[in-house]
Tab-separated table of C-alpha atoms in Angstrom:
chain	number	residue	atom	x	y	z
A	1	UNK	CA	191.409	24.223	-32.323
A	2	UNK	CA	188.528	22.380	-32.537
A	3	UNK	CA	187.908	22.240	-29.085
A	4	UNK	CA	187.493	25.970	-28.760
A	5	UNK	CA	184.948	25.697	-31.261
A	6	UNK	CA	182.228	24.047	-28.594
A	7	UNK	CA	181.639	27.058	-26.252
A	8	UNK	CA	180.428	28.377	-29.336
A	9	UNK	CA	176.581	28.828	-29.775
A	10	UNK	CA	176.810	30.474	-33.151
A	11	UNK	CA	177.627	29.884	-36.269
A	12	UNK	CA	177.853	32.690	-38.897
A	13	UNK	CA	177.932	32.793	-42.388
A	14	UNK	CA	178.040	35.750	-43.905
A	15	UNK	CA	177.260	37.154	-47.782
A	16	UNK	CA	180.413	39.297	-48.773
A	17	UNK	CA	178.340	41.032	-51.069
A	18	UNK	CA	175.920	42.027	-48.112
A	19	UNK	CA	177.000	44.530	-45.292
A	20	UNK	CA	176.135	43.695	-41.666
A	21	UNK	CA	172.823	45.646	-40.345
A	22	UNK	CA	173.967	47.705	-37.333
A	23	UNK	CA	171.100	45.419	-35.087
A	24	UNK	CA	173.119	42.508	-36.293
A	25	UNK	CA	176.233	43.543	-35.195
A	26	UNK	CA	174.820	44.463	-31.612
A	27	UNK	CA	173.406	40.884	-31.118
A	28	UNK	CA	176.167	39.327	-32.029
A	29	UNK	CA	178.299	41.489	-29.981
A	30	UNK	CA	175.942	40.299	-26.984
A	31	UNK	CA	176.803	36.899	-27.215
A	32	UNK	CA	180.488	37.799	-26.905
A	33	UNK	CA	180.694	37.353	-23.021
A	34	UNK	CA	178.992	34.149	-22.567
A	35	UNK	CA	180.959	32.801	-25.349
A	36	UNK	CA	184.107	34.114	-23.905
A	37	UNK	CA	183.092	32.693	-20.375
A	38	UNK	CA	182.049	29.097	-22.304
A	39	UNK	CA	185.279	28.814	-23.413
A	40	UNK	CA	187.322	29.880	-20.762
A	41	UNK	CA	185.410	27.607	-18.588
A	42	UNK	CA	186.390	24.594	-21.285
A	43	UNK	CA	190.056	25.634	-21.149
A	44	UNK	CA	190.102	25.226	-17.526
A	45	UNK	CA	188.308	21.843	-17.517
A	46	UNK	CA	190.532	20.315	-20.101
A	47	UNK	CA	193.604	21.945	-18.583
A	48	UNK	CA	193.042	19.815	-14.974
A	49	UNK	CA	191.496	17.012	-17.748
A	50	UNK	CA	195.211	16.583	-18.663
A	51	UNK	CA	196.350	16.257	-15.204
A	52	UNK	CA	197.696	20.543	-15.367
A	53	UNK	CA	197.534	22.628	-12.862
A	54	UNK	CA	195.998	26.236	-12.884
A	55	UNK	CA	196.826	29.482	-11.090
A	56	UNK	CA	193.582	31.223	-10.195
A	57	UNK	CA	192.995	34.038	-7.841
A	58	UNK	CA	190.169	32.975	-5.186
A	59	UNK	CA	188.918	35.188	-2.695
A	60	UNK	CA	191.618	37.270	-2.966
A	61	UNK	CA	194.548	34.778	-2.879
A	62	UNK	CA	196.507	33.576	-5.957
A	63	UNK	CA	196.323	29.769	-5.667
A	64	UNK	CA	197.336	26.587	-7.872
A	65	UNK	CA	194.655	23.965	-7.974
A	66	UNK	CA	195.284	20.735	-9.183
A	67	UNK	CA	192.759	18.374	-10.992
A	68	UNK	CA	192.490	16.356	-7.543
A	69	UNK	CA	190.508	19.497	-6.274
A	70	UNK	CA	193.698	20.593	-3.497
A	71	UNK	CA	194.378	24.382	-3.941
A	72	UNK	CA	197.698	25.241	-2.746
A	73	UNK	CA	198.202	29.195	-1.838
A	74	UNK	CA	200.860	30.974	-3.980
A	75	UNK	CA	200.483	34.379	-2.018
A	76	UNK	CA	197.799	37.422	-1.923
A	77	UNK	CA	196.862	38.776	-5.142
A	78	UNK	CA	197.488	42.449	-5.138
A	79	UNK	CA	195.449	44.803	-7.531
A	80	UNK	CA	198.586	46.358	-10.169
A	81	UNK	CA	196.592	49.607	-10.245
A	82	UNK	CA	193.365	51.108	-6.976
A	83	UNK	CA	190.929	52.485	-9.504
A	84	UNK	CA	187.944	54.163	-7.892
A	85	UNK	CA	184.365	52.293	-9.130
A	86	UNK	CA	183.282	54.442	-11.970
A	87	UNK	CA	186.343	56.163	-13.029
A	88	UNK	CA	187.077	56.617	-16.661
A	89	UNK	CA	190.758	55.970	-17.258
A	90	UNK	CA	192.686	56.167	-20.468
A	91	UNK	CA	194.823	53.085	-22.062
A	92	UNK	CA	197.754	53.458	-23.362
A	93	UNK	CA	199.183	51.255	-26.448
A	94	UNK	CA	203.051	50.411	-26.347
């Protein structure tokens, strides 16, 4: 648990007494990504760190690499659904 806790930049505290500002919301909700991406990047690290391996899709292929750096190719990663660049599709909830 902890370790998830270094990606992040931010630390809150919030007043319950004191509703979020709408302004305040939207700049936290910018950080999102880059704290997402920090600590995706730290799983992976510390996933090979522990001598793991990890499927990741590069250039197209689905591949295993190992934390000696070798990749080894699983097969072609195939999108599950062609959706045209600036569709709008609907998501359903099961």
């Amino acid at each position: 648990m902890a370790g998830s806790l270094l990606a992040l930049d931010v630390v809150l505290i919030i007043n319950d007494n004191q509703p979020l500002c709408d302004e305040l919301v939207s700049r936290l909700e910018e950080k999102i990504p880059a704290m997402a991406k920090g600590t995706i990047n730290a799983a992976y690290i510390n996933t090979l760190a522990a001598g793991l391996s990890v499927m990741e899709v590069m250039n197209g292929v689905l591949v295993d690499t190992t934390a000696d750096g070798q990749h080894k190719v699983i097969r072609v990663a195939k999108p599950k659904h062609k959706i045209a660049s600036g569709r709008i599709i609907k998501v359903r909830r099961f």
